[in-house]
Short mmCIF file of C-alpha atoms and ligand atoms in Angstrom, two decimals:
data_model
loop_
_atom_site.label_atom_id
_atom_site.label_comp_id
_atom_site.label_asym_id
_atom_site.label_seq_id
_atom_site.Cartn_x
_atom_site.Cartn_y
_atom_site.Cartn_z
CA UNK R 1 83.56 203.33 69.77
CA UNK R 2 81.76 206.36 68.48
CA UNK R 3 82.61 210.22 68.68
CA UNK R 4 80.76 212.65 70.28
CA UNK R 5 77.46 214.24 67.91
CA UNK R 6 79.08 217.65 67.99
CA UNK R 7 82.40 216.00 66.13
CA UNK R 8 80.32 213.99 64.00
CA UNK R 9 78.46 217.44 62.87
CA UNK R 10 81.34 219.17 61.80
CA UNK R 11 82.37 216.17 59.81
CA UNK R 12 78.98 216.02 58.03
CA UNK R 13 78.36 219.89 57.19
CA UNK R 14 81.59 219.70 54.75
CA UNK R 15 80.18 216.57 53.21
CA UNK R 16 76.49 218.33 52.29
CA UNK R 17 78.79 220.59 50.52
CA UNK R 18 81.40 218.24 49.09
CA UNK R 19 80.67 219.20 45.54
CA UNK R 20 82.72 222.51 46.22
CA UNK R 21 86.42 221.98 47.11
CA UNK R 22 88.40 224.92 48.14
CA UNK R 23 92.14 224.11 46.11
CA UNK R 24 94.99 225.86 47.86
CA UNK R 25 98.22 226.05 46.42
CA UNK R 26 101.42 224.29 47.70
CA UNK R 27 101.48 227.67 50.41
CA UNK R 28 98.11 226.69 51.76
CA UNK R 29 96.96 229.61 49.85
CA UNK R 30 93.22 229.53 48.65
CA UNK R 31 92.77 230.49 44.97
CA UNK R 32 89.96 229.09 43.28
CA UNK R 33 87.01 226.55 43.97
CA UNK R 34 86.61 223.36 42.41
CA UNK R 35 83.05 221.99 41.82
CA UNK R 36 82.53 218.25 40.24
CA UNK R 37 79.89 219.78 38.35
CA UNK R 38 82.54 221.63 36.05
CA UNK R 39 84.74 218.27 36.34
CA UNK R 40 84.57 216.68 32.54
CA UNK R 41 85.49 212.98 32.84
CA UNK R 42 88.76 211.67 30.88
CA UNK R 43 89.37 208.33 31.55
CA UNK R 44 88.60 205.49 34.39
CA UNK R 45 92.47 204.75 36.08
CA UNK R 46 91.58 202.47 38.27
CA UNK R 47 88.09 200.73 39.68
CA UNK R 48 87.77 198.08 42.57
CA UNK R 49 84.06 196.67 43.12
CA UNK R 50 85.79 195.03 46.32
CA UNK R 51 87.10 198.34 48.27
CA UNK R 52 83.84 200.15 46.20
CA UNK R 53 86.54 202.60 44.63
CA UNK R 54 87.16 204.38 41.60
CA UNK R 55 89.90 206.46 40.24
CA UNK R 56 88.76 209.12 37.42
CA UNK R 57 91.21 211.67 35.58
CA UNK R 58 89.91 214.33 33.73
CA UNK R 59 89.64 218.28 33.69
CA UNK R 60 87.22 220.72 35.39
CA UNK R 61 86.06 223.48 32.60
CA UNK R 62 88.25 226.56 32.38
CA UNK R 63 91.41 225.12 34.21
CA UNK R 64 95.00 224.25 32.77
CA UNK R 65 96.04 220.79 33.69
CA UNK R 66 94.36 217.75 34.64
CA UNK R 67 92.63 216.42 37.83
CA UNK R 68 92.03 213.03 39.53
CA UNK R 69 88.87 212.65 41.50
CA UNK R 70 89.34 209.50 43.53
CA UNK R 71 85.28 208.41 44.85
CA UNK R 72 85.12 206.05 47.73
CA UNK R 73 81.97 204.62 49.01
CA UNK R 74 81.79 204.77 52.70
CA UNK R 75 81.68 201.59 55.05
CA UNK R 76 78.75 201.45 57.49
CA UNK R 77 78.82 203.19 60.81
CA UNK R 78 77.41 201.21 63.68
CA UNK R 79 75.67 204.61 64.68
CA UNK R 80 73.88 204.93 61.35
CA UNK R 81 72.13 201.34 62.05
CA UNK R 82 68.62 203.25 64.03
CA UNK R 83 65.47 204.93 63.19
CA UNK R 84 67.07 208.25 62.48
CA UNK R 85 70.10 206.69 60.05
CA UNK R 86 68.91 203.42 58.06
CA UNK R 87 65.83 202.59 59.14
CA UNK R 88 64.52 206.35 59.52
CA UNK R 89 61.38 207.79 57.90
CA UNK R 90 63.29 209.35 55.14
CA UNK R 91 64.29 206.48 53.35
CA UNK R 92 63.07 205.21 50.35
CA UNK R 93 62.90 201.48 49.93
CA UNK R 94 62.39 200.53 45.68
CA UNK R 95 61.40 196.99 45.56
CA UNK R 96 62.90 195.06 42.74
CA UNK R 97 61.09 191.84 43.64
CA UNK R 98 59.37 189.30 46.43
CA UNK R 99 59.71 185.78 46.17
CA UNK R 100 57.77 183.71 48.69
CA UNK R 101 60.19 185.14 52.01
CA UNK R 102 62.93 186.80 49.84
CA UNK R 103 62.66 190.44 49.24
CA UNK R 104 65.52 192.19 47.09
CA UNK R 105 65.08 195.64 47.61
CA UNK R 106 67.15 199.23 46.91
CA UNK R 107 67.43 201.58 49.37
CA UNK R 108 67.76 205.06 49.54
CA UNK R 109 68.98 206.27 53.26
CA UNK R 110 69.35 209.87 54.09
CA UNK R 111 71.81 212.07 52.17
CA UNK R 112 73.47 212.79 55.58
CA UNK R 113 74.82 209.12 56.03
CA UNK R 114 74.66 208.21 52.05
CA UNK R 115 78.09 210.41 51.25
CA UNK R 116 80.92 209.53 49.36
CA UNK R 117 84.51 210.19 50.25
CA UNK R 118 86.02 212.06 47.72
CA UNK R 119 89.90 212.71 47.33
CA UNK R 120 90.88 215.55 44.77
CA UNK R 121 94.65 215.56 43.27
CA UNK R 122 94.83 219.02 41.11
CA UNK R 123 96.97 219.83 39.41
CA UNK R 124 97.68 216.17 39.36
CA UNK R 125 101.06 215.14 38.08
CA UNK R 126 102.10 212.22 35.54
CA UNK R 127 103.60 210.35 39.08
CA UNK R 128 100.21 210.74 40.49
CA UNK R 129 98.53 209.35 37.12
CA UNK R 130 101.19 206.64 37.52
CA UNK R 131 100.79 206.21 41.40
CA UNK R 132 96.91 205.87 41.22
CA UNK R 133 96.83 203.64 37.69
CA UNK R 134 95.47 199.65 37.71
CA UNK R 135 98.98 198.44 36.52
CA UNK R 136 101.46 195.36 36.85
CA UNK R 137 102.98 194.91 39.76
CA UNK R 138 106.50 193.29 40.43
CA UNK R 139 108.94 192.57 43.65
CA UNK R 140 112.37 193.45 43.83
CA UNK R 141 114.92 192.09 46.17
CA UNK R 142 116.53 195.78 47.24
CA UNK R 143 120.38 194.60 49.20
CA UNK R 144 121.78 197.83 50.46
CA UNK R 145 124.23 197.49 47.37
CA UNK R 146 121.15 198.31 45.21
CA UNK R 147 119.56 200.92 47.65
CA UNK R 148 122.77 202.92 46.88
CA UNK R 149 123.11 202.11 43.32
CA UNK R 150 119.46 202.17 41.71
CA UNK R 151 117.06 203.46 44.72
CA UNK R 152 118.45 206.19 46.21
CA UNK R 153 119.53 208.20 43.54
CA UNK R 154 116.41 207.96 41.68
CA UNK R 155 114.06 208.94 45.23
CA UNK R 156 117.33 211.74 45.22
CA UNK R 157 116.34 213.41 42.05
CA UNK R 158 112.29 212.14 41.57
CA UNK R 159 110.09 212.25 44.42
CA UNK R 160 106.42 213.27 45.38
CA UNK R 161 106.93 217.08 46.89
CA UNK R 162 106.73 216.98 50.77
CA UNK R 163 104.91 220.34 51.08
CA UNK R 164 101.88 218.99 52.74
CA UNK R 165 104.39 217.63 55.06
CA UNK R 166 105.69 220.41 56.31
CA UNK R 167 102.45 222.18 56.09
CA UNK R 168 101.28 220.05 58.65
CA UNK R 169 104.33 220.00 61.09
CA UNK R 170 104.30 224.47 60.60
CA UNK R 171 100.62 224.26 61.47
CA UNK R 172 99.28 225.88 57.99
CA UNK R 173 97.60 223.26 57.51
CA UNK R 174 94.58 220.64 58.94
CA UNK R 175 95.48 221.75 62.26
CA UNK R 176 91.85 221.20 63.17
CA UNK R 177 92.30 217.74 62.66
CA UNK R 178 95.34 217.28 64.63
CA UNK R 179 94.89 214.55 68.00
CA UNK R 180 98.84 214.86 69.07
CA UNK R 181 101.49 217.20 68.45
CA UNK R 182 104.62 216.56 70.66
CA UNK R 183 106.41 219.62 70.10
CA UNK R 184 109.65 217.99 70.52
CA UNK R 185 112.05 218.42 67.39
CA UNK R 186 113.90 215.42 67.67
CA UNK R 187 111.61 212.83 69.22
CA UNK R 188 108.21 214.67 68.63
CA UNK R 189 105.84 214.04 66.23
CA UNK R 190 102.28 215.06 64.82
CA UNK R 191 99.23 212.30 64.31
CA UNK R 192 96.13 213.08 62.43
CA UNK R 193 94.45 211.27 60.65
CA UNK R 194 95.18 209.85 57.00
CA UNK R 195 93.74 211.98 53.96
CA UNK R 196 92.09 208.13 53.22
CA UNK R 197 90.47 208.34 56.62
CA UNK R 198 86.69 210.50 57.31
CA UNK R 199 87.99 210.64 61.05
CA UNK R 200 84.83 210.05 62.29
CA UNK R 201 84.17 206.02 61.38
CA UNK R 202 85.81 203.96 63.82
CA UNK R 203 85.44 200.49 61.57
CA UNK R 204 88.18 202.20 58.86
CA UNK R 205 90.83 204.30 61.62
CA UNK R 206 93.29 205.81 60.19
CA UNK R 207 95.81 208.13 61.29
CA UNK R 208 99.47 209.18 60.12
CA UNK R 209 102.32 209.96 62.68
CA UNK R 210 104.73 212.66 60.91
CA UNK R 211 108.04 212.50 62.76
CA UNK R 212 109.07 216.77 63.28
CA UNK R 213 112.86 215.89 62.80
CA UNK R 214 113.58 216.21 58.75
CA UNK R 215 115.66 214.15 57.05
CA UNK R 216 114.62 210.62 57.81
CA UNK R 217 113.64 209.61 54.40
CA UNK R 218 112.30 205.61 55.65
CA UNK R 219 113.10 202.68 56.61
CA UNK R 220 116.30 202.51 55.30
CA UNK R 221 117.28 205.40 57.43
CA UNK R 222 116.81 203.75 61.06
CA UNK R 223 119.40 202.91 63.49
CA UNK R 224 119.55 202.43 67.29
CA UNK R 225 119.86 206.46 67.36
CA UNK R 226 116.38 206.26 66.51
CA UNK R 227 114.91 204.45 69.17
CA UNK R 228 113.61 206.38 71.85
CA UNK R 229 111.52 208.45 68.31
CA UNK R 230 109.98 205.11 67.43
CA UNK R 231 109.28 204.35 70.82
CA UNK R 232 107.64 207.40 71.66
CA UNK R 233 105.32 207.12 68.59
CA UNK R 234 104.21 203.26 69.45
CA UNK R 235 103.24 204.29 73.13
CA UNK R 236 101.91 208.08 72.98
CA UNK R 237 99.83 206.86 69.52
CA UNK R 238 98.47 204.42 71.01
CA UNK R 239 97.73 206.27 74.20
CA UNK R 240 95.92 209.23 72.31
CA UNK R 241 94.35 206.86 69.79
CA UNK R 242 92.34 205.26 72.89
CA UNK R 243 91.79 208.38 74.84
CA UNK R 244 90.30 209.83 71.70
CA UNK R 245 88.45 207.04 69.61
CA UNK R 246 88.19 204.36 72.42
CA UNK R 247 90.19 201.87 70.42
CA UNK R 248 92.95 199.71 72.54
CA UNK R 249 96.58 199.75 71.10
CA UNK R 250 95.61 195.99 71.01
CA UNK R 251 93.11 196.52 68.52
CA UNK R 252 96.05 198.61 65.96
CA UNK R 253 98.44 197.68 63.13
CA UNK R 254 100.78 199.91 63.59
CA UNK R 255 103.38 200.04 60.66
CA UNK R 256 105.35 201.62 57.93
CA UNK R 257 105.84 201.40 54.58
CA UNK R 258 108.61 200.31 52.04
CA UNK R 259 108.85 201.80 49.92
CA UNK R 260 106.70 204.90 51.03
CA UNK R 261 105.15 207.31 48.87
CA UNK R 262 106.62 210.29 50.64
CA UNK R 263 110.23 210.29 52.24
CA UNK R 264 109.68 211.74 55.23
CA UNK R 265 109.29 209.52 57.86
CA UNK R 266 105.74 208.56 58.82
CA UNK R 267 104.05 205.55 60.87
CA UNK R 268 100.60 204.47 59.94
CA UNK R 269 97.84 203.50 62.62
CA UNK R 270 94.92 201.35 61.26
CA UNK R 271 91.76 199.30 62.94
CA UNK R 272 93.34 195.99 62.90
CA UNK R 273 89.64 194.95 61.63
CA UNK R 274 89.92 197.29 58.29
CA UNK R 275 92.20 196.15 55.78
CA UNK R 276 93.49 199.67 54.62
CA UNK R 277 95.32 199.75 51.46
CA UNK R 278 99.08 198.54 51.61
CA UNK R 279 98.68 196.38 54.91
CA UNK R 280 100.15 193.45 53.03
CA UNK R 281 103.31 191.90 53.43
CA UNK R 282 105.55 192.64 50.71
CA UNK R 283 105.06 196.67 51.50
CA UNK R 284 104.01 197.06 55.42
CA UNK R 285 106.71 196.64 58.45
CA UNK R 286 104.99 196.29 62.00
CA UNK R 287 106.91 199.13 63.73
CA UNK R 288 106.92 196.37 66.61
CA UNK R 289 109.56 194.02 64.69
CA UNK R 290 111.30 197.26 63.31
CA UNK R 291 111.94 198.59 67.21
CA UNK R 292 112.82 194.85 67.69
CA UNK R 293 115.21 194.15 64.73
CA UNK R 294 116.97 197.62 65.72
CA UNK R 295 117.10 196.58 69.01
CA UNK R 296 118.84 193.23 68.69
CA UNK R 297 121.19 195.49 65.66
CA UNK R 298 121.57 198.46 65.89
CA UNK R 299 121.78 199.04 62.07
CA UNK R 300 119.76 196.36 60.91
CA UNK R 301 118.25 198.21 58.15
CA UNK R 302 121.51 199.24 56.77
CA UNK R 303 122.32 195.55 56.20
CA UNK R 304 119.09 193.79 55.33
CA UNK R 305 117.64 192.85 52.17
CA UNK R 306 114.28 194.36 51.78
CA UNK R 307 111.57 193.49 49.32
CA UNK R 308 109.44 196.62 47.95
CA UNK R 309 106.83 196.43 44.38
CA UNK R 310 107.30 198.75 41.92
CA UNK R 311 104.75 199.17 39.23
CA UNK R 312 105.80 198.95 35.27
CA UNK R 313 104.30 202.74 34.80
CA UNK R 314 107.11 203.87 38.20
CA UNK R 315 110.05 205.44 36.82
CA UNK R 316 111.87 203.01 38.61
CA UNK R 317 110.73 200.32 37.16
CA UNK R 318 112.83 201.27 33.91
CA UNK R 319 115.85 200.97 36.58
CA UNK R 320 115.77 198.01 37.90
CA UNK R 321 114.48 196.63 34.22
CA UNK R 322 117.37 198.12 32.94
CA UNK R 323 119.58 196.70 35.58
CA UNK R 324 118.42 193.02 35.07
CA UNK R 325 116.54 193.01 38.53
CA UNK R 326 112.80 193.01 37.05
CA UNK R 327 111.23 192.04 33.36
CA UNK R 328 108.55 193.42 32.35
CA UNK R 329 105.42 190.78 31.18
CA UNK R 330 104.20 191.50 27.58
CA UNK R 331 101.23 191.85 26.32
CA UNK R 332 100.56 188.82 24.68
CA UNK R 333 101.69 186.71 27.71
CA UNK R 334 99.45 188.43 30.20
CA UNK R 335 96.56 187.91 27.37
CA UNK R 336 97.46 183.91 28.21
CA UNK R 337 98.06 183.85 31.50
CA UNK R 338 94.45 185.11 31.76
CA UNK R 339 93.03 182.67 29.54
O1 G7M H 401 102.91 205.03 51.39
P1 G7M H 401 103.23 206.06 52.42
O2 G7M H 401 103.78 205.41 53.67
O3 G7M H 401 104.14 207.15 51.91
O4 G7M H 401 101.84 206.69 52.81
C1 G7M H 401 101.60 208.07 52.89
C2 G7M H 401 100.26 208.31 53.55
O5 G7M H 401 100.03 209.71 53.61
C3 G7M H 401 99.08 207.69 52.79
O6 G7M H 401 98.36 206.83 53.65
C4 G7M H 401 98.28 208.91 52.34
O7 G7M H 401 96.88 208.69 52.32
C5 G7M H 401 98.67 209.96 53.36
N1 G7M H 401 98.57 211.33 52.85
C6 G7M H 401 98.97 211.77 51.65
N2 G7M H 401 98.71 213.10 51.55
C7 G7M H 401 99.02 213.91 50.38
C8 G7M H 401 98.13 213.52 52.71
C9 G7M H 401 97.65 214.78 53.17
O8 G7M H 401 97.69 215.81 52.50
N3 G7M H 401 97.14 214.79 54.44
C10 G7M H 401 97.07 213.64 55.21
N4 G7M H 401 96.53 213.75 56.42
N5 G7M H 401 97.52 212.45 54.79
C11 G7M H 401 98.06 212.38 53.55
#
């Protein structure tokens, strides 16, 4: 289940130095370093005690615009459980108290398996502010009808920029962290793994397949001419994913989103043991019953009713509100609802 001590190395040198983030511009160009020691704290977007998140936006000192510094605890790696991880001479145990059997205890392992993965958005945008907020969340019924009329010409004129996208597929950027490229430019495709994922810890996998043909904005988009693409994906992803991380294709949720973040078409690959943000129902299609629906009709997601959430701080929200499709809760009913 593990990788190799040499891969696990590299992964751990940047984290010793994690306080210092290289930003590169939307060319991949460097220009400045970012250290959380000049990061001043604005406000708390978001906070889960479940997933051991939280979502901060502020500014770091001497730079225009604001940041978001998203902090994720790590999950435990089954090669961190021995005398040189946990239970090595270097940590501290603080004793809080002993009761008869029960100990309760805090403990202090070494700073090379104690890191925290940390996601930096600067300059962050208000979509990103929006995208990473704790806000209501409601489900609309999209027919195609309303896919033409309301959803794509808003993803048309507003959506997140693709330029890591394309950095990725023109190899300017993490091409070190690449585990497939098929070169192909109609049914190739690149996997890496997710910006959520350390790509070292097995129990949290997650990689991204980026499709190199452009212009396949999601779901929506599939037909039967898209087949042998979506095909390709399911089999050589999960052919790479055991060769490299000794995971069986049994063992993945394979799936896109609707909506997704970025249109540009993309397949996610998680451990079907993590539960990665936006596995759930109402957002994640098993690219198994996707190849299946387009292979029983051929243009199946040109004629089906899909559910998607939108968030009240989305742009779209105002849309579909405005349309009748969605009504915003106020204020004073949420206060009773959670009383
Ligand atoms: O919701 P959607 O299907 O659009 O998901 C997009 C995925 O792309 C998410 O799981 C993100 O974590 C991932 N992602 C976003 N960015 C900006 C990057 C990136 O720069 N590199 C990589 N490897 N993944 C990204």
């Amino acid at each position: 289940m593990s990788d190799s001590n040499s891969q696990n190395d590299e992964f751990l040198e940047p984290k010793r130095k994690e306080c210092k983030i290289e930003h590169k511009d939307e060319n991949g160009v460097s220009d400045s370093q970012l250290e959380l020691k000049d990061f001043v704290l604005e406000k708390i977007l978001n906070s889960s005690t479940n997933r051991k998140t939280v979502c901060v936006l502020g500014k770091f000192k001497d730079k225009s615009g604001v940041a978001i510094v998203f902090l994720e605890k790590n999950a435990f790696r089954e090669e961190d459980l021995d005398n040189k991880g946990y239970f090595s001479v270097n940590t501290e145990l603080k004793k809080f108290f002993q009761n008869d059997i029960y100990g309760n205890f805090e403990c202090f392992p070494p700073a090379s398996i104690n890191g925290v993965k940390t996601t930096i958005i600067y300059p962050a945008t208000d979509k990103h502010i929006a995208k990473f907020s704790q806000q209501q969340v409601h489900i609309v019924l999209e027919t195609p009808e309303l896919y033409d009329k309301l959803t794509l010409p808003h993803l048309e004129k507003e959506q997140f920029n693709l330029q890591w996208v394309y950095n990725i597929l023109e190899g300017t950027s993490e091409q070190d962290r690449i585990v497939h490229d098929n070169k192909c430019e109609r049914e190739g495709f690149v996997l890496l793994p997710d910006l959520k994922w350390d790509g070292v810890t097995t129990e949290t996998l997650y990689l991204l397949a980026i499709v190199r043909q452009r212009g396949i904005k999601s779901l929506r988009d599939l037909d039967e001419t898209h087949l042998p693409l979506l095909r390709r994906i399911r089999d050589e992803g999960k052919k790479k994913i055991l060769e490299k991380y000794n995971v069986a294709g049994s063992q993945l949720r394979i799936y896109l989103h609707y909506q997704p973040s970025f249109y540009h078409l993309h397949v996610h690959f998680t451990y079907l043991k993590h539960e990665a943000p936006g596995i759930y129902a109402e957002k994640s299609h098993l690219l198994d019953t996707v190849i299946d629906n387009i292979e029983m009709i051929g243009d199946y997601y040109k004629k089906a009713t899909l559910p998607f959430t939108i968030r009240e701080m989305d742009n779209i929200f105002n849309i579909y509100e405005t349309n009748g499709h969605v009504q915003r809760i106020k204020q004073e009913n949420i206060e009773l609802i959670d009383k």
